[in-house]
PDB file of N, CA and C in Angstrom:
ATOM      1  N   UNK S   1       5.622  22.017  -1.836  1.00 41.00           N
ATOM      2  CA  UNK S   1       5.999  21.692  -3.193  1.00 41.00           C
ATOM      3  C   UNK S   1       7.413  21.115  -3.185  1.00 41.00           C
ATOM      4  N   UNK S   2       7.637  20.092  -4.005  1.00 47.00           N
ATOM      5  CA  UNK S   2       8.948  19.470  -4.129  1.00 47.00           C
ATOM      6  C   UNK S   2       9.855  20.428  -4.877  1.00 47.00           C
ATOM      7  N   UNK S   3      10.877  20.951  -4.202  1.00 48.00           N
ATOM      8  CA  UNK S   3      11.748  21.936  -4.837  1.00 48.00           C
ATOM      9  C   UNK S   3      12.980  21.308  -5.455  1.00 48.00           C
ATOM     10  N   UNK S   4      13.414  20.177  -4.931  1.00 50.00           N
ATOM     11  CA  UNK S   4      14.587  19.496  -5.470  1.00 50.00           C
ATOM     12  C   UNK S   4      14.271  18.016  -5.560  1.00 50.00           C
ATOM     13  N   UNK S   5      14.478  17.439  -6.728  1.00 52.00           N
ATOM     14  CA  UNK S   5      14.194  16.024  -6.943  1.00 52.00           C
ATOM     15  C   UNK S   5      15.298  15.203  -6.301  1.00 52.00           C
ATOM     16  N   UNK S   6      14.985  14.317  -5.368  1.00 54.00           N
ATOM     17  CA  UNK S   6      16.020  13.506  -4.727  1.00 54.00           C
ATOM     18  C   UNK S   6      16.736  12.612  -5.732  1.00 54.00           C
ATOM     19  N   UNK S   7      18.013  12.388  -5.512  1.00 56.00           N
ATOM     20  CA  UNK S   7      18.780  11.557  -6.442  1.00 56.00           C
ATOM     21  C   UNK S   7      18.471  10.076  -6.266  1.00 56.00           C
ATOM     22  N   UNK S   8      18.044   9.676  -5.100  1.00 54.00           N
ATOM     23  CA  UNK S   8      17.706   8.276  -4.841  1.00 54.00           C
ATOM     24  C   UNK S   8      16.198   8.093  -4.952  1.00 54.00           C
ATOM     25  N   UNK S   9      15.722   7.311  -5.941  1.00 50.00           N
ATOM     26  CA  UNK S   9      14.277   7.179  -6.110  1.00 50.00           C
ATOM     27  C   UNK S   9      13.571   6.603  -4.895  1.00 50.00           C
ATOM     28  N   UNK S  10      14.241   5.773  -4.126  1.00 47.00           N
ATOM     29  CA  UNK S  10      13.589   5.193  -2.953  1.00 47.00           C
ATOM     30  C   UNK S  10      13.473   6.187  -1.808  1.00 47.00           C
ATOM     31  N   UNK S  11      14.186   7.319  -1.911  1.00 50.00           N
ATOM     32  CA  UNK S  11      14.078   8.325  -0.860  1.00 50.00           C
ATOM     33  C   UNK S  11      12.834   9.178  -1.031  1.00 50.00           C
ATOM     34  N   UNK S  12      12.159   9.031  -2.167  1.00 50.00           N
ATOM     35  CA  UNK S  12      10.941   9.800  -2.390  1.00 50.00           C
ATOM     36  C   UNK S  12       9.837   9.148  -1.573  1.00 50.00           C
ATOM     37  N   UNK S  13       9.418   9.810  -0.525  1.00 53.00           N
ATOM     38  CA  UNK S  13       8.387   9.230   0.326  1.00 53.00           C
ATOM     39  C   UNK S  13       7.107  10.057   0.312  1.00 53.00           C
ATOM     40  N   UNK S  14       7.232  11.344   0.083  1.00 57.00           N
ATOM     41  CA  UNK S  14       6.068  12.225   0.146  1.00 57.00           C
ATOM     42  C   UNK S  14       6.184  13.304  -0.922  1.00 57.00           C
ATOM     43  N   UNK S  15       5.030  13.815  -1.312  1.00 64.00           N
ATOM     44  CA  UNK S  15       5.063  14.941  -2.221  1.00 64.00           C
ATOM     45  C   UNK S  15       4.501  16.166  -1.522  1.00 64.00           C
ATOM     46  N   UNK S  16       4.352  17.239  -2.228  1.00 68.00           N
ATOM     47  CA  UNK S  16       4.062  18.549  -1.675  1.00 68.00           C
ATOM     48  C   UNK S  16       2.987  18.633  -0.609  1.00 68.00           C
ATOM     49  N   UNK S  17       1.908  17.888  -0.744  1.00 73.00           N
ATOM     50  CA  UNK S  17       0.834  18.006   0.241  1.00 73.00           C
ATOM     51  C   UNK S  17       1.013  17.065   1.429  1.00 73.00           C
ATOM     52  N   UNK S  18       2.128  16.367   1.502  1.00 75.00           N
ATOM     53  CA  UNK S  18       2.415  15.492   2.624  1.00 75.00           C
ATOM     54  C   UNK S  18       1.942  14.064   2.463  1.00 75.00           C
ATOM     55  N   UNK S  19       1.144  13.803   1.422  1.00 82.00           N
ATOM     56  CA  UNK S  19       0.685  12.439   1.177  1.00 82.00           C
ATOM     57  C   UNK S  19       1.828  11.596   0.622  1.00 82.00           C
ATOM     58  N   UNK S  20       1.839  10.300   0.936  1.00 87.00           N
ATOM     59  CA  UNK S  20       2.891   9.440   0.393  1.00 87.00           C
ATOM     60  C   UNK S  20       2.772   9.322  -1.125  1.00 87.00           C
ATOM     61  N   UNK S  21       3.902   9.198  -1.776  1.00 91.00           N
ATOM     62  CA  UNK S  21       3.906   8.942  -3.214  1.00 91.00           C
ATOM     63  C   UNK S  21       3.656   7.455  -3.392  1.00 91.00           C
ATOM     64  N   UNK S  22       2.633   7.144  -4.161  1.00 94.00           N
ATOM     65  CA  UNK S  22       2.218   5.759  -4.356  1.00 94.00           C
ATOM     66  C   UNK S  22       2.382   5.363  -5.815  1.00 94.00           C
ATOM     67  N   UNK S  23       2.178   4.079  -6.070  1.00 95.00           N
ATOM     68  CA  UNK S  23       2.174   3.593  -7.451  1.00 95.00           C
ATOM     69  C   UNK S  23       1.118   4.360  -8.242  1.00 95.00           C
ATOM     70  N   UNK S  24      -0.046   4.560  -7.645  1.00 95.00           N
ATOM     71  CA  UNK S  24      -1.126   5.283  -8.329  1.00 95.00           C
ATOM     72  C   UNK S  24      -0.718   6.719  -8.656  1.00 95.00           C
ATOM     73  N   UNK S  25      -0.020   7.374  -7.738  1.00 95.00           N
ATOM     74  CA  UNK S  25       0.448   8.741  -7.984  1.00 95.00           C
ATOM     75  C   UNK S  25       1.394   8.780  -9.167  1.00 95.00           C
ATOM     76  N   UNK S  26       2.357   7.863  -9.184  1.00 97.00           N
ATOM     77  CA  UNK S  26       3.325   7.841 -10.284  1.00 97.00           C
ATOM     78  C   UNK S  26       2.659   7.471 -11.601  1.00 97.00           C
ATOM     79  N   UNK S  27       1.700   6.546 -11.564  1.00 97.00           N
ATOM     80  CA  UNK S  27       0.957   6.194 -12.779  1.00 97.00           C
ATOM     81  C   UNK S  27       0.200   7.412 -13.301  1.00 97.00           C
ATOM     82  N   UNK S  28      -0.421   8.150 -12.406  1.00 96.00           N
ATOM     83  CA  UNK S  28      -1.152   9.359 -12.775  1.00 96.00           C
ATOM     84  C   UNK S  28      -0.205  10.359 -13.438  1.00 96.00           C
ATOM     85  N   UNK S  29       0.957  10.570 -12.837  1.00 96.00           N
ATOM     86  CA  UNK S  29       1.943  11.501 -13.400  1.00 96.00           C
ATOM     87  C   UNK S  29       2.405  11.048 -14.784  1.00 96.00           C
ATOM     88  N   UNK S  30       2.675   9.770 -14.924  1.00 97.00           N
ATOM     89  CA  UNK S  30       3.112   9.245 -16.229  1.00 97.00           C
ATOM     90  C   UNK S  30       2.033   9.421 -17.289  1.00 97.00           C
ATOM     91  N   UNK S  31       0.785   9.183 -16.933  1.00 97.00           N
ATOM     92  CA  UNK S  31      -0.313   9.360 -17.886  1.00 97.00           C
ATOM     93  C   UNK S  31      -0.401  10.805 -18.356  1.00 97.00           C
ATOM     94  N   UNK S  32      -0.347  11.738 -17.422  1.00 97.00           N
ATOM     95  CA  UNK S  32      -0.451  13.155 -17.788  1.00 97.00           C
ATOM     96  C   UNK S  32       0.748  13.601 -18.602  1.00 97.00           C
ATOM     97  N   UNK S  33       1.924  13.141 -18.218  1.00 97.00           N
ATOM     98  CA  UNK S  33       3.123  13.511 -18.968  1.00 97.00           C
ATOM     99  C   UNK S  33       3.081  12.932 -20.375  1.00 97.00           C
ATOM    100  N   UNK S  34       2.629  11.705 -20.510  1.00 96.00           N
ATOM    101  CA  UNK S  34       2.522  11.091 -21.839  1.00 96.00           C
ATOM    102  C   UNK S  34       1.570  11.894 -22.719  1.00 96.00           C
ATOM    103  N   UNK S  35       0.476  12.353 -22.145  1.00 96.00           N
ATOM    104  CA  UNK S  35      -0.471  13.171 -22.903  1.00 96.00           C
ATOM    105  C   UNK S  35       0.169  14.504 -23.307  1.00 96.00           C
ATOM    106  N   UNK S  36       0.886  15.128 -22.378  1.00 96.00           N
ATOM    107  CA  UNK S  36       1.577  16.383 -22.691  1.00 96.00           C
ATOM    108  C   UNK S  36       2.609  16.168 -23.794  1.00 96.00           C
ATOM    109  N   UNK S  37       3.311  15.048 -23.728  1.00 96.00           N
ATOM    110  CA  UNK S  37       4.304  14.735 -24.763  1.00 96.00           C
ATOM    111  C   UNK S  37       3.621  14.549 -26.115  1.00 96.00           C
ATOM    112  N   UNK S  38       2.475  13.899 -26.112  1.00 96.00           N
ATOM    113  CA  UNK S  38       1.723  13.670 -27.343  1.00 96.00           C
ATOM    114  C   UNK S  38       1.328  14.990 -27.995  1.00 96.00           C
ATOM    115  N   UNK S  39       0.963  15.966 -27.187  1.00 96.00           N
ATOM    116  CA  UNK S  39       0.507  17.258 -27.706  1.00 96.00           C
ATOM    117  C   UNK S  39       1.649  18.232 -27.986  1.00 96.00           C
ATOM    118  N   UNK S  40       2.831  17.959 -27.476  1.00 95.00           N
ATOM    119  CA  UNK S  40       3.959  18.887 -27.620  1.00 95.00           C
ATOM    120  C   UNK S  40       4.597  18.788 -29.008  1.00 95.00           C
ATOM    121  N   UNK S  41       5.251  19.869 -29.423  1.00 90.00           N
ATOM    122  CA  UNK S  41       5.989  19.827 -30.691  1.00 90.00           C
ATOM    123  C   UNK S  41       7.085  18.755 -30.640  1.00 90.00           C
ATOM    124  N   UNK S  42       7.385  18.175 -31.763  1.00 88.00           N
ATOM    125  CA  UNK S  42       8.394  17.122 -31.888  1.00 88.00           C
ATOM    126  C   UNK S  42       8.117  15.942 -30.953  1.00 88.00           C
ATOM    127  N   UNK S  43       6.852  15.708 -30.672  1.00 85.00           N
ATOM    128  CA  UNK S  43       6.487  14.554 -29.859  1.00 85.00           C
ATOM    129  C   UNK S  43       6.907  14.653 -28.408  1.00 85.00           C
ATOM    130  N   UNK S  44       7.280  15.836 -27.962  1.00 92.00           N
ATOM    131  CA  UNK S  44       7.634  16.024 -26.560  1.00 92.00           C
ATOM    132  C   UNK S  44       8.955  15.404 -26.164  1.00 92.00           C
ATOM    133  N   UNK S  45       9.853  15.272 -27.111  1.00 93.00           N
ATOM    134  CA  UNK S  45      11.146  14.636 -26.821  1.00 93.00           C
ATOM    135  C   UNK S  45      11.873  15.307 -25.659  1.00 93.00           C
ATOM    136  N   UNK S  46      11.635  16.585 -25.484  1.00 95.00           N
ATOM    137  CA  UNK S  46      12.281  17.315 -24.401  1.00 95.00           C
ATOM    138  C   UNK S  46      11.876  16.762 -23.026  1.00 95.00           C
ATOM    139  N   UNK S  47      10.726  16.108 -22.950  1.00 96.00           N
ATOM    140  CA  UNK S  47      10.232  15.564 -21.682  1.00 96.00           C
ATOM    141  C   UNK S  47      10.728  14.148 -21.388  1.00 96.00           C
ATOM    142  N   UNK S  48      11.464  13.561 -22.303  1.00 96.00           N
ATOM    143  CA  UNK S  48      11.905  12.175 -22.104  1.00 96.00           C
ATOM    144  C   UNK S  48      12.667  11.943 -20.798  1.00 96.00           C
ATOM    145  N   UNK S  49      13.573  12.843 -20.380  1.00 97.00           N
ATOM    146  CA  UNK S  49      14.260  12.592 -19.103  1.00 97.00           C
ATOM    147  C   UNK S  49      13.300  12.517 -17.912  1.00 97.00           C
ATOM    148  N   UNK S  50      12.261  13.333 -17.928  1.00 97.00           N
ATOM    149  CA  UNK S  50      11.278  13.297 -16.842  1.00 97.00           C
ATOM    150  C   UNK S  50      10.495  11.990 -16.903  1.00 97.00           C
ATOM    151  N   UNK S  51      10.079  11.604 -18.104  1.00 97.00           N
ATOM    152  CA  UNK S  51       9.338  10.358 -18.284  1.00 97.00           C
ATOM    153  C   UNK S  51      10.182   9.173 -17.817  1.00 97.00           C
ATOM    154  N   UNK S  52      11.452   9.182 -18.207  1.00 97.00           N
ATOM    155  CA  UNK S  52      12.361   8.102 -17.812  1.00 97.00           C
ATOM    156  C   UNK S  52      12.495   8.037 -16.295  1.00 97.00           C
ATOM    157  N   UNK S  53      12.614   9.190 -15.653  1.00 97.00           N
ATOM    158  CA  UNK S  53      12.762   9.236 -14.202  1.00 97.00           C
ATOM    159  C   UNK S  53      11.511   8.705 -13.507  1.00 97.00           C
ATOM    160  N   UNK S  54      10.340   9.123 -13.993  1.00 97.00           N
ATOM    161  CA  UNK S  54       9.099   8.643 -13.390  1.00 97.00           C
ATOM    162  C   UNK S  54       8.948   7.133 -13.549  1.00 97.00           C
ATOM    163  N   UNK S  55       9.293   6.616 -14.723  1.00 98.00           N
ATOM    164  CA  UNK S  55       9.237   5.161 -14.925  1.00 98.00           C
ATOM    165  C   UNK S  55      10.207   4.442 -13.999  1.00 98.00           C
ATOM    166  N   UNK S  56      11.387   5.011 -13.823  1.00 97.00           N
ATOM    167  CA  UNK S  56      12.385   4.418 -12.934  1.00 97.00           C
ATOM    168  C   UNK S  56      11.889   4.421 -11.486  1.00 97.00           C
ATOM    169  N   UNK S  57      11.316   5.543 -11.063  1.00 96.00           N
ATOM    170  CA  UNK S  57      10.781   5.631  -9.703  1.00 96.00           C
ATOM    171  C   UNK S  57       9.632   4.651  -9.495  1.00 96.00           C
ATOM    172  N   UNK S  58       8.796   4.495 -10.511  1.00 98.00           N
ATOM    173  CA  UNK S  58       7.684   3.551 -10.436  1.00 98.00           C
ATOM    174  C   UNK S  58       8.198   2.120 -10.292  1.00 98.00           C
ATOM    175  N   UNK S  59       9.192   1.773 -11.084  1.00 98.00           N
ATOM    176  CA  UNK S  59       9.774   0.425 -10.997  1.00 98.00           C
ATOM    177  C   UNK S  59      10.399   0.197  -9.624  1.00 98.00           C
ATOM    178  N   UNK S  60      11.098   1.209  -9.102  1.00 97.00           N
ATOM    179  CA  UNK S  60      11.727   1.079  -7.784  1.00 97.00           C
ATOM    180  C   UNK S  60      10.675   0.918  -6.689  1.00 97.00           C
ATOM    181  N   UNK S  61       9.596   1.685  -6.773  1.00 97.00           N
ATOM    182  CA  UNK S  61       8.539   1.585  -5.767  1.00 97.00           C
ATOM    183  C   UNK S  61       7.841   0.232  -5.833  1.00 97.00           C
ATOM    184  N   UNK S  62       7.575  -0.243  -7.035  1.00 97.00           N
ATOM    185  CA  UNK S  62       6.959  -1.576  -7.178  1.00 97.00           C
ATOM    186  C   UNK S  62       7.881  -2.660  -6.628  1.00 97.00           C
ATOM    187  N   UNK S  63       9.178  -2.541  -6.893  1.00 98.00           N
ATOM    188  CA  UNK S  63      10.138  -3.526  -6.381  1.00 98.00           C
ATOM    189  C   UNK S  63      10.174  -3.491  -4.856  1.00 98.00           C
ATOM    190  N   UNK S  64      10.145  -2.290  -4.295  1.00 96.00           N
ATOM    191  CA  UNK S  64      10.155  -2.145  -2.837  1.00 96.00           C
ATOM    192  C   UNK S  64       8.897  -2.771  -2.232  1.00 96.00           C
ATOM    193  N   UNK S  65       7.738  -2.492  -2.832  1.00 96.00           N
ATOM    194  CA  UNK S  65       6.487  -3.064  -2.327  1.00 96.00           C
ATOM    195  C   UNK S  65       6.481  -4.583  -2.437  1.00 96.00           C
ATOM    196  N   UNK S  66       7.016  -5.111  -3.526  1.00 97.00           N
ATOM    197  CA  UNK S  66       7.083  -6.567  -3.705  1.00 97.00           C
ATOM    198  C   UNK S  66       8.004  -7.191  -2.659  1.00 97.00           C
ATOM    199  N   UNK S  67       9.114  -6.524  -2.371  1.00 98.00           N
ATOM    200  CA  UNK S  67      10.049  -7.043  -1.376  1.00 98.00           C
ATOM    201  C   UNK S  67       9.408  -7.034   0.012  1.00 98.00           C
ATOM    202  N   UNK S  68       8.699  -5.970   0.337  1.00 97.00           N
ATOM    203  CA  UNK S  68       8.004  -5.916   1.625  1.00 97.00           C
ATOM    204  C   UNK S  68       6.961  -7.027   1.733  1.00 97.00           C
ATOM    205  N   UNK S  69       6.255  -7.293   0.654  1.00 98.00           N
ATOM    206  CA  UNK S  69       5.257  -8.360   0.657  1.00 98.00           C
ATOM    207  C   UNK S  69       5.919  -9.723   0.873  1.00 98.00           C
ATOM    208  N   UNK S  70       7.066  -9.942   0.239  1.00 98.00           N
ATOM    209  CA  UNK S  70       7.789 -11.210   0.451  1.00 98.00           C
ATOM    210  C   UNK S  70       8.248 -11.335   1.902  1.00 98.00           C
ATOM    211  N   UNK S  71       8.694 -10.235   2.497  1.00 98.00           N
ATOM    212  CA  UNK S  71       9.124 -10.259   3.897  1.00 98.00           C
ATOM    213  C   UNK S  71       7.936 -10.561   4.815  1.00 98.00           C
ATOM    214  N   UNK S  72       6.793  -9.946   4.528  1.00 98.00           N
ATOM    215  CA  UNK S  72       5.594 -10.217   5.339  1.00 98.00           C
ATOM    216  C   UNK S  72       5.180 -11.682   5.236  1.00 98.00           C
ATOM    217  N   UNK S  73       5.255 -12.237   4.043  1.00 98.00           N
ATOM    218  CA  UNK S  73       4.896 -13.647   3.850  1.00 98.00           C
ATOM    219  C   UNK S  73       5.844 -14.551   4.632  1.00 98.00           C
ATOM    220  N   UNK S  74       7.125 -14.227   4.620  1.00 98.00           N
ATOM    221  CA  UNK S  74       8.096 -15.022   5.385  1.00 98.00           C
ATOM    222  C   UNK S  74       7.805 -14.943   6.881  1.00 98.00           C
ATOM    223  N   UNK S  75       7.517 -13.726   7.343  1.00 97.00           N
ATOM    224  CA  UNK S  75       7.220 -13.548   8.767  1.00 97.00           C
ATOM    225  C   UNK S  75       5.979 -14.349   9.157  1.00 97.00           C
ATOM    226  N   UNK S  76       4.954 -14.304   8.327  1.00 96.00           N
ATOM    227  CA  UNK S  76       3.726 -15.055   8.614  1.00 96.00           C
ATOM    228  C   UNK S  76       4.008 -16.551   8.647  1.00 96.00           C
ATOM    229  N   UNK S  77       4.799 -17.029   7.698  1.00 97.00           N
ATOM    230  CA  UNK S  77       5.140 -18.456   7.661  1.00 97.00           C
ATOM    231  C   UNK S  77       5.932 -18.844   8.906  1.00 97.00           C
ATOM    232  N   UNK S  78       6.899 -18.019   9.288  1.00 97.00           N
ATOM    233  CA  UNK S  78       7.711 -18.277  10.473  1.00 97.00           C
ATOM    234  C   UNK S  78       6.826 -18.331  11.723  1.00 97.00           C
ATOM    235  N   UNK S  79       5.903 -17.386  11.811  1.00 96.00           N
ATOM    236  CA  UNK S  79       5.026 -17.347  12.977  1.00 96.00           C
ATOM    237  C   UNK S  79       4.122 -18.576  13.034  1.00 96.00           C
ATOM    238  N   UNK S  80       3.616 -19.018  11.890  1.00 96.00           N
ATOM    239  CA  UNK S  80       2.791 -20.240  11.861  1.00 96.00           C
ATOM    240  C   UNK S  80       3.615 -21.456  12.270  1.00 96.00           C
ATOM    241  N   UNK S  81       4.815 -21.583  11.712  1.00 96.00           N
ATOM    242  CA  UNK S  81       5.664 -22.749  11.982  1.00 96.00           C
ATOM    243  C   UNK S  81       6.101 -22.817  13.441  1.00 96.00           C
ATOM    244  N   UNK S  82       6.187 -21.676  14.086  1.00 96.00           N
ATOM    245  CA  UNK S  82       6.668 -21.631  15.465  1.00 96.00           C
ATOM    246  C   UNK S  82       5.562 -21.291  16.465  1.00 96.00           C
ATOM    247  N   UNK S  83       4.336 -21.428  16.014  1.00 94.00           N
ATOM    248  CA  UNK S  83       3.163 -21.189  16.873  1.00 94.00           C
ATOM    249  C   UNK S  83       3.231 -19.841  17.587  1.00 94.00           C
ATOM    250  N   UNK S  84       3.626 -18.834  16.855  1.00 94.00           N
ATOM    251  CA  UNK S  84       3.692 -17.477  17.405  1.00 94.00           C
ATOM    252  C   UNK S  84       2.431 -16.740  16.969  1.00 94.00           C
ATOM    253  N   UNK S  85       1.757 -16.140  17.941  1.00 89.00           N
ATOM    254  CA  UNK S  85       0.540 -15.394  17.616  1.00 89.00           C
ATOM    255  C   UNK S  85       0.920 -13.993  17.141  1.00 89.00           C
ATOM    256  N   UNK S  86       0.145 -13.463  16.202  1.00 82.00           N
ATOM    257  CA  UNK S  86       0.445 -12.117  15.676  1.00 82.00           C
ATOM    258  C   UNK S  86       0.304 -11.009  16.668  1.00 82.00           C
TER     259      UNK S  86
END
């Protein structure tokens, strides 16, 4: 179980069961939290910091994945241009 939330969102690599935290995991968490907020008194305003953090982590993970994809595309292009086999 995650006992302390890391301060750097990109340092979050795994959760309690050892599986990597993915976009799907964060989306799942946001969906459940949004539902809990909907059912909570005062619209669940007390949960806003958690919701904000999850959205921030999701954005950071998506940005990281997009950057990795751009790097892979560059590497593939470089390898094609220089006749390098994978």
